[in-house]
Short mmCIF file of C-alpha atoms and ligand atoms in Angstrom, two decimals:
data_model
loop_
_atom_site.label_atom_id
_atom_site.label_comp_id
_atom_site.label_asym_id
_atom_site.label_seq_id
_atom_site.Cartn_x
_atom_site.Cartn_y
_atom_site.Cartn_z
CA UNK A 179 -45.22 -35.55 -67.27
CA UNK A 180 -43.27 -38.79 -67.52
CA UNK A 181 -42.34 -41.37 -64.91
CA UNK A 182 -38.93 -41.04 -63.26
CA UNK A 183 -36.40 -43.67 -64.37
CA UNK A 184 -36.59 -47.10 -62.75
CA UNK A 185 -35.07 -50.52 -63.11
CA UNK A 186 -37.44 -52.98 -64.78
CA UNK A 187 -37.55 -56.62 -63.69
CA UNK A 188 -39.77 -59.15 -65.40
CA UNK A 189 -39.92 -62.44 -63.47
CA UNK A 190 -41.40 -65.53 -65.08
CA UNK A 191 -42.28 -67.38 -61.88
CA UNK A 192 -43.71 -66.60 -58.46
CA UNK A 193 -40.44 -67.55 -56.82
CA UNK A 194 -38.46 -65.17 -59.06
CA UNK A 195 -40.92 -62.39 -58.23
CA UNK A 196 -40.56 -62.98 -54.49
CA UNK A 197 -36.77 -63.11 -54.80
CA UNK A 198 -36.79 -59.75 -56.57
CA UNK A 199 -38.96 -58.26 -53.81
CA UNK A 200 -36.68 -59.70 -51.15
CA UNK A 201 -33.62 -58.27 -52.90
CA UNK A 202 -34.89 -54.73 -53.48
CA UNK A 203 -37.13 -54.36 -50.41
CA UNK A 204 -38.67 -50.90 -49.99
CA UNK A 205 -37.17 -49.71 -53.28
CA UNK A 206 -39.34 -52.11 -55.28
CA UNK A 207 -42.99 -52.00 -56.30
CA UNK A 208 -45.02 -54.75 -57.89
CA UNK A 209 -46.47 -53.78 -61.28
CA UNK A 210 -49.72 -55.64 -61.98
CA UNK A 211 -52.43 -53.98 -64.10
CA UNK A 212 -50.77 -50.60 -63.68
CA UNK A 213 -54.15 -48.87 -63.52
CA UNK A 214 -53.34 -47.22 -60.19
CA UNK A 215 -49.55 -47.36 -60.01
CA UNK A 216 -48.81 -45.92 -63.47
CA UNK A 217 -51.04 -42.83 -63.01
CA UNK A 218 -49.17 -42.15 -59.75
CA UNK A 219 -45.85 -42.54 -61.55
CA UNK A 220 -46.96 -40.36 -64.48
CA UNK A 221 -47.80 -37.64 -61.96
CA UNK A 222 -44.53 -38.39 -60.13
CA UNK A 223 -46.41 -38.94 -56.92
CA UNK A 224 -44.69 -42.34 -56.86
CA UNK A 225 -41.05 -42.88 -57.86
CA UNK A 226 -40.19 -46.53 -57.23
CA UNK A 227 -36.58 -47.40 -58.02
CA UNK A 228 -37.46 -50.90 -59.21
CA UNK A 229 -40.59 -52.25 -60.84
CA UNK A 230 -41.28 -55.96 -60.58
CA UNK A 231 -43.67 -56.63 -63.47
CA UNK A 232 -45.61 -59.79 -62.60
CA UNK A 233 -47.68 -59.86 -65.79
CA UNK A 234 -45.71 -62.81 -67.24
CA UNK A 235 -46.10 -64.97 -64.13
CA UNK A 236 -48.73 -67.34 -65.52
CA UNK A 237 -49.32 -69.12 -62.20
CA UNK A 238 -50.70 -65.88 -60.72
CA UNK A 239 -53.40 -65.66 -63.38
CA UNK A 240 -55.27 -68.85 -62.65
CA UNK A 241 -58.88 -69.10 -61.60
CA UNK A 242 -60.33 -72.28 -60.14
CA UNK A 243 -63.04 -73.69 -57.96
CA UNK A 244 -61.95 -76.32 -55.48
CA UNK A 245 -63.58 -77.78 -52.34
CA UNK A 246 -66.21 -75.08 -52.03
CA UNK A 247 -63.75 -72.26 -52.57
CA UNK A 248 -63.31 -69.99 -55.57
CA UNK A 249 -59.60 -69.22 -55.92
CA UNK A 250 -58.74 -66.07 -57.82
CA UNK A 251 -55.07 -65.61 -58.70
CA UNK A 252 -53.73 -62.11 -58.03
CA UNK A 253 -53.42 -61.43 -61.77
CA UNK A 254 -57.00 -62.29 -62.68
CA UNK A 255 -58.29 -59.16 -64.45
CA UNK A 256 -61.51 -57.39 -63.53
CA UNK A 257 -62.88 -58.16 -66.98
CA UNK A 258 -62.59 -61.87 -66.27
CA UNK A 259 -64.20 -61.54 -62.84
CA UNK A 260 -67.03 -59.70 -64.58
CA UNK A 261 -67.62 -62.34 -67.26
CA UNK A 262 -66.17 -65.76 -66.46
CA UNK A 263 -69.02 -68.21 -65.86
CA UNK A 264 -67.06 -69.87 -63.10
CA UNK A 265 -67.26 -66.60 -61.18
CA UNK A 266 -70.83 -65.74 -62.14
CA UNK A 267 -71.91 -69.18 -60.93
CA UNK A 268 -69.78 -69.54 -57.80
CA UNK A 269 -69.85 -65.93 -56.49
CA UNK A 270 -72.18 -63.80 -58.60
CA UNK A 271 -71.72 -60.78 -56.35
CA UNK A 272 -68.11 -60.51 -57.54
CA UNK A 273 -69.11 -60.30 -61.19
CA UNK A 274 -71.77 -57.72 -60.42
CA UNK A 275 -69.30 -55.57 -58.52
CA UNK A 276 -66.45 -55.93 -61.04
CA UNK A 277 -68.68 -54.52 -63.79
CA UNK A 278 -68.63 -51.22 -61.85
CA UNK A 279 -64.84 -50.84 -61.76
CA UNK A 280 -63.87 -47.93 -63.98
CA UNK A 281 -64.25 -48.43 -67.72
CA UNK A 282 -63.77 -51.39 -70.10
CA UNK A 283 -60.18 -50.37 -70.88
CA UNK A 284 -59.39 -50.17 -67.15
CA UNK A 285 -61.07 -53.51 -66.41
CA UNK A 286 -59.11 -55.21 -69.20
CA UNK A 287 -55.86 -54.46 -67.35
CA UNK A 288 -56.69 -53.96 -63.66
CA UNK A 289 -56.25 -57.02 -61.44
CA UNK A 290 -57.82 -58.49 -58.32
CA UNK A 291 -54.48 -58.43 -56.47
CA UNK A 292 -53.71 -54.87 -57.53
CA UNK A 293 -57.09 -53.59 -56.38
CA UNK A 294 -56.68 -55.17 -52.94
CA UNK A 295 -53.04 -54.12 -52.53
CA UNK A 296 -53.82 -50.56 -53.62
CA UNK A 297 -56.61 -50.42 -50.99
CA UNK A 298 -58.59 -47.52 -52.36
CA UNK A 299 -61.36 -47.01 -49.75
CA UNK A 300 -63.96 -46.88 -52.52
CA UNK A 301 -62.79 -49.97 -54.42
CA UNK A 302 -65.62 -52.38 -55.18
CA UNK A 303 -63.66 -55.59 -54.62
CA UNK A 304 -62.47 -54.79 -51.10
CA UNK A 305 -66.00 -54.12 -49.88
CA UNK A 306 -67.58 -57.09 -51.62
CA UNK A 307 -64.89 -59.54 -50.53
CA UNK A 308 -65.44 -58.35 -46.97
CA UNK A 309 -69.08 -59.37 -47.29
CA UNK A 310 -68.12 -62.81 -48.61
CA UNK A 311 -65.60 -63.59 -45.87
CA UNK A 312 -62.68 -64.04 -48.25
CA UNK A 313 -59.12 -64.89 -47.25
CA UNK A 314 -56.07 -63.32 -48.88
CA UNK A 315 -52.89 -65.33 -49.35
CA UNK A 316 -49.55 -63.50 -49.04
CA UNK A 317 -46.21 -65.07 -49.86
CA UNK A 318 -42.57 -64.12 -49.51
CA UNK A 319 -39.29 -66.03 -49.61
CA UNK A 320 -39.79 -66.45 -45.84
CA UNK A 321 -43.11 -68.24 -46.16
CA UNK A 322 -46.81 -67.96 -46.64
CA UNK A 323 -49.60 -66.46 -44.55
CA UNK A 324 -53.35 -66.37 -44.90
CA UNK A 325 -55.00 -63.13 -43.85
CA UNK A 326 -58.75 -62.77 -43.38
CA UNK A 327 -59.84 -59.85 -45.52
CA UNK A 328 -60.94 -57.96 -42.36
CA UNK A 329 -57.28 -57.67 -41.37
CA UNK A 330 -55.93 -56.64 -44.77
CA UNK A 331 -56.92 -52.96 -44.80
CA UNK A 332 -55.32 -50.81 -42.14
CA UNK A 333 -56.03 -47.35 -43.57
CA UNK A 334 -56.69 -45.53 -46.84
CA UNK A 335 -54.29 -46.94 -49.45
CA UNK A 336 -52.59 -48.93 -46.69
CA UNK A 337 -52.59 -52.68 -46.08
CA UNK A 338 -50.74 -55.13 -43.86
CA UNK A 339 -48.80 -56.45 -46.89
CA UNK A 340 -45.07 -56.15 -46.21
CA UNK A 341 -42.77 -54.75 -48.94
CA UNK A 342 -41.23 -58.17 -49.58
CA UNK A 343 -44.60 -59.90 -49.79
CA UNK A 344 -46.58 -60.79 -52.87
CA UNK A 345 -50.34 -61.11 -52.78
CA UNK A 346 -50.77 -64.41 -54.62
CA UNK A 347 -54.46 -65.25 -54.44
CA UNK A 348 -57.84 -64.60 -52.87
CA UNK A 349 -59.99 -67.46 -51.64
CA UNK A 350 -63.74 -66.88 -51.63
CA UNK A 351 -66.33 -69.29 -50.17
CA UNK A 352 -68.62 -70.50 -52.96
CA UNK A 353 -72.28 -69.45 -52.65
CA UNK A 354 -74.84 -72.15 -51.93
CA UNK A 355 -78.49 -72.73 -52.79
CA UNK A 356 -79.61 -70.70 -49.80
CA UNK A 357 -77.12 -67.85 -50.15
CA UNK A 358 -78.67 -64.46 -50.85
CA UNK A 359 -76.73 -61.33 -51.74
CA UNK A 360 -76.97 -57.71 -52.76
CA UNK A 361 -74.60 -55.06 -54.14
CA UNK A 362 -75.19 -51.36 -54.76
CA UNK A 363 -73.13 -48.22 -55.15
CA UNK A 364 -73.67 -44.54 -55.80
CA UNK A 365 -71.49 -42.66 -58.27
CA UNK A 366 -71.98 -39.34 -60.00
CA UNK A 367 -71.19 -40.80 -63.41
CA UNK A 368 -70.84 -44.20 -65.07
CA UNK A 369 -67.46 -45.74 -64.21
CA UNK A 370 -66.59 -43.19 -61.54
CA UNK A 371 -65.41 -44.06 -58.06
CA UNK A 372 -68.32 -44.58 -55.66
CA UNK A 373 -69.19 -41.99 -53.02
CA UNK A 374 -70.40 -44.99 -51.03
CA UNK A 375 -71.13 -48.64 -51.69
CA UNK A 376 -72.62 -51.58 -49.85
CA UNK A 377 -72.69 -55.36 -50.11
CA UNK A 378 -74.36 -58.15 -48.18
CA UNK A 379 -74.20 -61.94 -48.18
CA UNK A 380 -76.84 -63.83 -46.19
CA UNK A 381 -77.19 -67.54 -45.59
CA UNK A 382 -80.73 -68.74 -44.92
CA UNK A 383 -81.75 -71.85 -43.01
CA UNK A 384 -84.49 -74.27 -44.04
CA UNK A 385 -87.18 -72.01 -42.54
CA UNK A 386 -86.02 -68.92 -44.41
CA UNK A 387 -84.40 -67.42 -41.33
CA UNK A 388 -81.04 -65.70 -41.60
CA UNK A 389 -78.49 -68.18 -40.26
CA UNK A 390 -75.45 -66.03 -40.99
CA UNK A 391 -75.11 -62.49 -42.29
CA UNK A 392 -72.26 -60.30 -43.49
CA UNK A 393 -72.89 -56.70 -44.38
CA UNK A 394 -70.15 -54.33 -45.58
CA UNK A 395 -69.94 -50.67 -46.47
CA UNK A 396 -67.17 -49.03 -48.53
CA UNK A 397 -66.30 -45.60 -49.82
CA UNK A 398 -67.78 -43.76 -46.88
CA UNK A 399 -64.70 -43.80 -44.64
CA UNK A 400 -60.99 -44.66 -44.67
CA UNK A 401 -61.45 -48.44 -45.08
CA UNK A 402 -64.33 -50.73 -46.00
CA UNK A 403 -66.05 -51.95 -42.82
CA UNK A 404 -68.30 -54.76 -41.69
CA UNK A 405 -71.48 -53.68 -39.91
CA UNK A 406 -71.44 -56.18 -37.09
CA UNK A 407 -74.39 -54.67 -35.21
CA UNK A 408 -76.48 -54.83 -38.35
CA UNK A 409 -75.49 -58.46 -38.86
CA UNK A 410 -76.64 -59.27 -35.33
CA UNK A 411 -79.99 -57.66 -35.92
CA UNK A 412 -80.51 -59.78 -39.01
CA UNK A 413 -79.46 -63.06 -37.46
CA UNK A 414 -81.99 -65.69 -36.39
CA UNK A 415 -85.15 -64.47 -38.07
CA UNK A 416 -86.60 -64.01 -41.54
CA UNK A 417 -85.91 -60.62 -43.08
CA UNK A 418 -88.69 -58.13 -42.51
CA UNK A 419 -89.12 -54.46 -43.35
CA UNK A 420 -88.45 -53.56 -39.73
CA UNK A 421 -85.26 -55.56 -39.46
CA UNK A 422 -83.94 -54.14 -42.71
CA UNK A 423 -84.63 -50.61 -41.50
CA UNK A 424 -82.99 -51.26 -38.17
CA UNK A 425 -79.94 -52.88 -39.77
CA UNK A 426 -79.59 -50.01 -42.22
CA UNK A 427 -79.66 -47.47 -39.40
CA UNK A 428 -76.26 -48.72 -38.23
CA UNK A 429 -74.75 -47.76 -41.59
CA UNK A 430 -75.49 -44.12 -40.84
CA UNK A 431 -73.05 -44.35 -37.94
CA UNK A 432 -70.05 -45.59 -39.96
CA UNK A 433 -67.00 -43.39 -39.93
CA UNK A 434 -67.34 -41.05 -42.89
CA UNK A 435 -64.88 -38.64 -44.44
CA UNK A 436 -65.13 -35.20 -45.97
CA UNK A 437 -63.56 -34.33 -49.27
CA UNK A 438 -64.29 -32.19 -52.31
CA UNK A 439 -66.85 -34.72 -53.53
CA UNK A 440 -69.07 -34.97 -50.45
CA UNK A 441 -69.21 -34.23 -46.72
CA UNK A 442 -69.09 -37.08 -44.21
CA UNK A 443 -72.77 -36.79 -43.20
CA UNK A 444 -73.78 -37.18 -46.83
CA UNK A 445 -71.74 -40.34 -47.25
CA UNK A 446 -73.20 -41.77 -44.04
CA UNK A 447 -76.78 -41.15 -45.15
CA UNK A 448 -75.93 -42.66 -48.52
CA UNK A 449 -74.49 -45.72 -46.79
CA UNK A 450 -77.72 -46.20 -44.84
CA UNK A 451 -79.77 -45.99 -47.99
CA UNK A 452 -77.45 -48.40 -49.86
CA UNK A 453 -77.52 -51.00 -47.06
CA UNK A 454 -81.29 -50.92 -47.24
CA UNK A 455 -81.10 -51.46 -50.98
CA UNK A 456 -78.73 -54.42 -50.80
CA UNK A 457 -80.79 -56.16 -48.11
CA UNK A 458 -83.92 -55.68 -50.19
CA UNK A 459 -82.08 -57.10 -53.22
CA UNK A 460 -80.99 -60.06 -51.13
CA UNK A 461 -84.55 -61.08 -50.27
CA UNK A 462 -85.98 -60.18 -53.65
CA UNK A 463 -89.76 -60.48 -53.76
CA UNK A 464 -89.88 -62.70 -50.69
CA UNK A 465 -90.12 -59.79 -48.27
CA UNK B 248 -30.60 -45.53 -68.62
CA UNK B 249 -30.55 -49.03 -70.04
CA UNK B 250 -32.67 -49.77 -73.03
CA UNK B 251 -34.56 -53.00 -73.54
CA UNK B 252 -35.29 -54.44 -76.96
CA UNK B 253 -38.85 -55.26 -77.74
CA UNK B 254 -40.84 -56.58 -80.68
CA UNK B 255 -44.31 -55.22 -81.38
CA UNK B 256 -46.79 -55.68 -84.12
CA UNK B 257 -48.62 -52.45 -84.90
CA UNK B 258 -51.50 -52.52 -87.36
CA UNK B 259 -50.24 -55.82 -88.71
CA UNK B 260 -46.62 -54.75 -89.27
CA UNK B 261 -43.73 -55.96 -87.09
CA UNK B 262 -41.43 -53.46 -85.33
CA UNK B 263 -38.18 -54.06 -83.43
CA UNK B 264 -36.90 -51.31 -81.18
CA UNK B 265 -34.95 -50.60 -78.01
CA UNK B 266 -36.76 -48.52 -75.38
CA UNK B 267 -36.11 -47.13 -71.94
CA UNK B 268 -38.36 -48.96 -69.45
CA UNK B 269 -40.08 -45.72 -68.43
CA UNK B 270 -41.30 -44.97 -71.97
CA UNK B 271 -45.08 -45.23 -72.06
CA UNK B 272 -46.61 -47.30 -74.82
CA UNK B 273 -48.46 -44.17 -75.94
CA UNK B 274 -45.21 -42.22 -76.43
CA UNK B 275 -43.51 -45.04 -78.28
CA UNK B 276 -46.45 -45.43 -80.65
CA UNK B 277 -46.83 -41.71 -81.20
CA UNK B 278 -43.28 -40.38 -81.18
CA UNK B 279 -40.99 -43.28 -82.01
CA UNK B 280 -43.25 -44.99 -84.53
CA UNK B 281 -45.27 -42.03 -85.82
CA UNK B 282 -48.79 -43.26 -85.09
CA UNK B 283 -50.04 -39.80 -84.21
CA UNK B 284 -53.61 -41.01 -83.99
CA UNK B 285 -52.67 -42.02 -80.43
CA UNK B 286 -53.56 -38.85 -78.53
CA UNK B 287 -52.44 -37.97 -75.02
CA UNK B 288 -54.83 -35.96 -72.90
CA UNK B 289 -54.74 -36.64 -69.19
CA UNK B 290 -51.95 -39.24 -68.98
CA UNK B 291 -53.58 -40.83 -65.97
CA UNK B 292 -56.26 -43.04 -67.41
CA UNK B 293 -59.29 -40.78 -67.21
CA UNK B 294 -59.88 -39.36 -70.71
CA UNK B 295 -59.50 -42.32 -73.08
CA UNK B 296 -57.79 -40.31 -75.86
CA UNK B 297 -54.87 -42.76 -75.85
CA UNK B 298 -57.06 -45.88 -76.27
CA UNK B 299 -55.58 -48.63 -78.46
CA UNK B 300 -56.37 -52.32 -78.89
CA UNK B 301 -53.88 -54.72 -77.31
CA UNK B 302 -54.38 -58.23 -78.68
CA UNK B 303 -57.89 -57.14 -79.59
CA UNK B 304 -58.95 -55.56 -76.29
CA UNK B 305 -59.19 -51.84 -75.50
CA UNK B 306 -56.51 -50.51 -73.14
CA UNK B 307 -55.11 -47.14 -72.04
CA UNK B 308 -51.73 -46.78 -73.77
CA UNK B 309 -50.77 -44.08 -71.22
CA UNK B 310 -50.98 -46.67 -68.42
CA UNK B 311 -48.67 -49.27 -69.95
CA UNK B 312 -44.95 -49.22 -70.43
CA UNK B 313 -43.87 -50.12 -73.95
CA UNK B 314 -41.69 -52.91 -72.53
CA UNK B 315 -44.88 -54.55 -71.30
CA UNK B 316 -46.26 -54.71 -74.84
CA UNK B 317 -43.32 -56.84 -76.00
CA UNK B 318 -44.71 -59.61 -78.19
CA UNK B 319 -48.22 -58.15 -78.40
CA UNK B 320 -50.33 -57.00 -81.33
CA UNK B 321 -51.51 -53.43 -81.28
CA UNK B 322 -54.17 -51.73 -83.33
CA UNK B 323 -54.29 -47.94 -83.56
CA UNK B 324 -56.84 -45.87 -85.44
CA UNK B 325 -54.45 -45.81 -88.42
CA UNK B 326 -54.88 -49.58 -88.70
CA UNK B 327 -58.59 -49.33 -89.52
CA UNK B 328 -58.16 -48.16 -93.10
CA UNK B 329 -55.00 -49.81 -94.39
CA UNK B 330 -56.79 -50.47 -97.69
CA UNK B 331 -57.05 -46.73 -98.26
CA UNK B 332 -60.79 -46.81 -97.69
CA UNK B 333 -62.36 -45.48 -94.49
CA UNK B 334 -63.66 -48.09 -92.08
CA UNK B 335 -67.46 -48.03 -91.62
CA UNK B 336 -67.03 -46.74 -88.04
CA UNK B 337 -64.92 -43.86 -89.36
CA UNK B 338 -67.43 -43.11 -92.11
CA UNK B 339 -70.27 -43.11 -89.62
CA UNK B 340 -68.52 -40.52 -87.43
CA UNK B 341 -68.22 -38.24 -90.47
CA UNK B 342 -71.79 -38.79 -91.63
CA UNK B 343 -73.29 -38.15 -88.17
CA UNK B 344 -70.98 -35.29 -87.08
CA UNK B 345 -69.48 -37.43 -84.31
CA UNK B 346 -66.54 -35.09 -83.86
CA UNK B 347 -65.55 -31.46 -83.87
CA UNK B 348 -61.91 -30.83 -82.92
CA UNK B 349 -61.16 -34.55 -83.29
CA UNK B 350 -58.99 -34.92 -80.21
CA UNK B 351 -61.10 -37.64 -78.59
CA UNK B 352 -62.04 -39.23 -81.91
CA UNK B 353 -59.41 -41.98 -82.30
CA UNK B 354 -60.24 -43.30 -78.82
CA UNK B 355 -63.96 -43.04 -79.48
CA UNK B 356 -63.64 -44.87 -82.79
CA UNK B 357 -61.54 -47.70 -81.37
CA UNK B 358 -63.87 -48.13 -78.37
CA UNK B 359 -66.87 -48.16 -80.71
CA UNK B 360 -65.12 -50.58 -83.08
CA UNK B 361 -64.53 -53.04 -80.24
CA UNK B 362 -68.08 -52.65 -78.90
CA UNK B 363 -69.56 -53.43 -82.32
CA UNK B 364 -67.45 -56.57 -82.65
CA UNK B 365 -69.07 -57.89 -79.48
CA UNK B 366 -72.52 -56.36 -79.89
CA UNK B 367 -73.33 -55.76 -83.55
CA UNK B 368 -76.62 -54.15 -82.54
CA UNK B 369 -76.04 -52.35 -79.24
CA UNK B 370 -78.71 -50.45 -77.35
CA UNK B 371 -78.18 -46.77 -76.63
CA UNK B 372 -77.40 -47.68 -73.03
CA UNK B 373 -74.74 -50.19 -74.11
CA UNK B 374 -73.16 -47.57 -76.34
CA UNK B 375 -73.08 -44.99 -73.56
CA UNK B 376 -71.66 -47.52 -71.12
CA UNK B 377 -68.93 -48.64 -73.54
CA UNK B 378 -67.90 -45.03 -74.25
CA UNK B 379 -68.23 -43.66 -70.70
CA UNK B 380 -64.45 -43.75 -70.33
CA UNK B 381 -63.87 -41.58 -73.41
CA UNK B 382 -64.25 -37.89 -72.68
CA UNK B 383 -65.19 -35.37 -75.37
CA UNK B 384 -65.05 -31.66 -74.64
CA UNK B 385 -66.75 -30.65 -77.89
CA UNK B 386 -69.76 -32.63 -79.03
CA UNK B 387 -72.02 -33.22 -76.06
CA UNK B 388 -72.03 -36.95 -76.94
CA UNK B 389 -75.41 -37.05 -78.70
CA UNK B 390 -73.85 -37.10 -82.16
CA UNK B 391 -71.25 -39.61 -81.01
CA UNK B 392 -73.95 -42.02 -79.86
CA UNK B 393 -75.73 -41.50 -83.17
CA UNK B 394 -72.47 -42.18 -85.03
CA UNK B 395 -72.10 -45.52 -83.31
CA UNK B 396 -75.70 -46.41 -84.12
CA UNK B 397 -75.01 -45.50 -87.76
CA UNK B 398 -71.80 -47.53 -87.71
CA UNK B 399 -73.78 -50.55 -86.55
CA UNK B 400 -76.04 -50.18 -89.60
CA UNK B 401 -73.11 -49.72 -92.00
CA UNK B 402 -71.34 -52.76 -90.61
CA UNK B 403 -74.45 -54.91 -90.88
CA UNK B 404 -74.92 -53.82 -94.48
CA UNK B 405 -71.30 -54.63 -95.23
CA UNK B 406 -71.74 -58.08 -93.71
CA UNK B 407 -74.93 -58.66 -95.71
CA UNK B 408 -73.16 -57.57 -98.89
CA UNK B 409 -70.29 -59.93 -98.20
CA UNK B 410 -72.47 -62.92 -97.39
CA UNK B 411 -72.53 -65.56 -100.13
C1 LIG C 269 -59.80 -44.07 -64.90
C2 LIG C 269 -59.76 -45.10 -63.81
C3 LIG C 269 -60.91 -45.39 -63.10
C4 LIG C 269 -60.90 -46.34 -62.07
N1 LIG C 269 -62.06 -46.61 -61.42
C5 LIG C 269 -62.06 -47.54 -60.44
C6 LIG C 269 -63.26 -47.87 -59.74
O1 LIG C 269 -64.34 -47.34 -60.02
N2 LIG C 269 -63.19 -48.81 -58.76
C7 LIG C 269 -62.02 -49.43 -58.42
O2 LIG C 269 -62.03 -50.28 -57.53
N3 LIG C 269 -60.88 -49.14 -59.06
C8 LIG C 269 -60.87 -48.23 -60.06
N4 LIG C 269 -59.68 -47.94 -60.69
C9 LIG C 269 -58.42 -48.63 -60.25
C10 LIG C 269 -58.45 -50.08 -60.68
O3 LIG C 269 -58.64 -50.15 -62.03
C11 LIG C 269 -57.25 -50.94 -60.42
O4 LIG C 269 -57.64 -52.23 -60.74
C12 LIG C 269 -56.67 -51.11 -59.08
O5 LIG C 269 -56.82 -50.10 -58.19
C13 LIG C 269 -55.18 -51.43 -59.17
O6 LIG C 269 -55.01 -52.66 -59.76
P1 LIG C 269 -53.85 -52.91 -60.80
O7 LIG C 269 -53.83 -54.34 -61.08
O8 LIG C 269 -53.97 -51.99 -61.93
O9 LIG C 269 -52.57 -52.59 -59.88
P2 LIG C 269 -51.29 -51.69 -60.10
O10 LIG C 269 -51.65 -50.31 -60.50
O11 LIG C 269 -50.33 -52.42 -60.95
O12 LIG C 269 -50.73 -51.67 -58.60
C14 LIG C 269 -51.41 -50.98 -57.57
C15 LIG C 269 -50.67 -51.17 -56.24
O13 LIG C 269 -50.76 -52.52 -55.80
C16 LIG C 269 -49.48 -53.13 -55.68
N5 LIG C 269 -49.65 -54.52 -56.13
C17 LIG C 269 -50.26 -54.90 -57.29
N6 LIG C 269 -50.32 -56.24 -57.37
C18 LIG C 269 -49.75 -56.73 -56.23
C19 LIG C 269 -49.54 -58.04 -55.72
N7 LIG C 269 -49.94 -59.12 -56.38
N8 LIG C 269 -48.93 -58.16 -54.52
C20 LIG C 269 -48.54 -57.07 -53.83
N9 LIG C 269 -48.72 -55.80 -54.25
C21 LIG C 269 -49.31 -55.63 -55.44
C22 LIG C 269 -48.58 -52.29 -56.54
O14 LIG C 269 -47.25 -52.38 -56.13
C23 LIG C 269 -49.16 -50.91 -56.35
O15 LIG C 269 -48.73 -50.36 -55.16
C24 LIG C 269 -59.68 -47.00 -61.74
C25 LIG C 269 -58.52 -46.73 -62.45
C26 LIG C 269 -58.55 -45.79 -63.49
C27 LIG C 269 -57.29 -45.51 -64.24
S1 LIG C 270 -54.20 -39.95 -72.00
FE1 LIG C 270 -54.56 -41.99 -71.49
S2 LIG C 270 -56.49 -41.93 -70.63
FE2 LIG C 270 -56.06 -39.83 -70.90
S1 LIG C 271 -64.35 -33.71 -80.71
FE1 LIG C 271 -63.19 -32.35 -79.53
S2 LIG C 271 -62.85 -33.51 -77.75
FE2 LIG C 271 -64.25 -34.70 -78.79
#
């Protein structure tokens, strides 16, 4: 099957892209890596009237580290997140997670902005960025707003991004000397979407106690979620077997969904097991 | 529907053509330009039969519009033996029975070709990981993995032979 006809617009600058979105409104869709949008169009599940191809907007493809923040342009490809030393040094959890997105050919095209805007509940980046406390920057001809990643996802494949808005970049706090992290997912086959995944980022104080913790679970339910109760359990003390077990128990209570791949209870149990794994990774041999 | 003119380089030769924006790169390569080594299986990114190299990197040609490839260099399986002699990766697939019906083979060969550029001596795990996105309904993969291992040997020998 072939995509339905559409009008193709290829802006060269961010401003031109935003003007095109403002002009065509709901009729338009941004085309980034195309790794989610084009399959939907090939199956005619999506029939946008206008495609705004942002691939030639060089300013959206930049990657930089400034004032303790790693700034990933919307067009940075998963392959670069996986390999660029600036990412592996500043936020290694991102590189680890990006290596699990689909296959090499998919990672060569798929983009950070596209993954977040598409909001697949099982996407690696959404879950991991939730654990890092990232901020997403959205821009339109009316102005700019910064959205904490917690507020981005409102449902499966649904975000708070308005039709005339462009996701321009993601800002991720750079990891420090005392930052510990873990990432794990369960899939049935290499490159497949995860049945559940988990990520954690912990900041330790001078005494090895957890000063701040963020734990996130994805794939189990409609949106990736932070486990705030688990974070509270971890806070203020060194990680111990007991605390890890208690924190992980909260993951079994996340909202889970049933589909052909697995029932909700299975995903919840998986989430509990994965949270345990990522916390153990975070402390390494120290525990 | 309006057509847009684009310029592509395929297997080292330049092409100028006018395409409808909705034409997939795979269809333009296969139907308009005759590179029938580009196979279409699933048309939604899962099977890898349509794999080509875009400026040297593997991509799904069913998930790109041809207009997006304007100005890029593309390599299809046909581009591996322009000299009339099979490429070592192609020879290895024949020697090790890496294919049966051949439908997945162009994608497998291009993925393997790219892997061996980066890792001339890949482990079995690296081979399986690099080819995980290329489905084969015939071989059971064991002979494909062996073909890539054989290709690594053939390529190393070729390099050694070429060295001064
Ligand atoms: C075989 C296969 C396996 C995959 N496996 C995984 C996996 O395991 N994990 C995973 O996370 N993903 C997976 N994906 C999807 C992933 O590759 C994509 O990166 C991602 O979901 C979409 O990113 P994209 O850049 O390709 O966006 P596109 O497909 O171009 O766009 C997706 C959506 O986002 C919108 N959009 C894109 N960019 C912007 C922007 N800057 N501002 C506003 N809106 C925007 C588009 O309009 C569209 O609605 C897989 C895809 C395939 C084909
Ligand atoms: S035809 Fe492109 S991946 Fe299957
Ligand atoms: S040889 Fe038939 S699909 Fe692979």
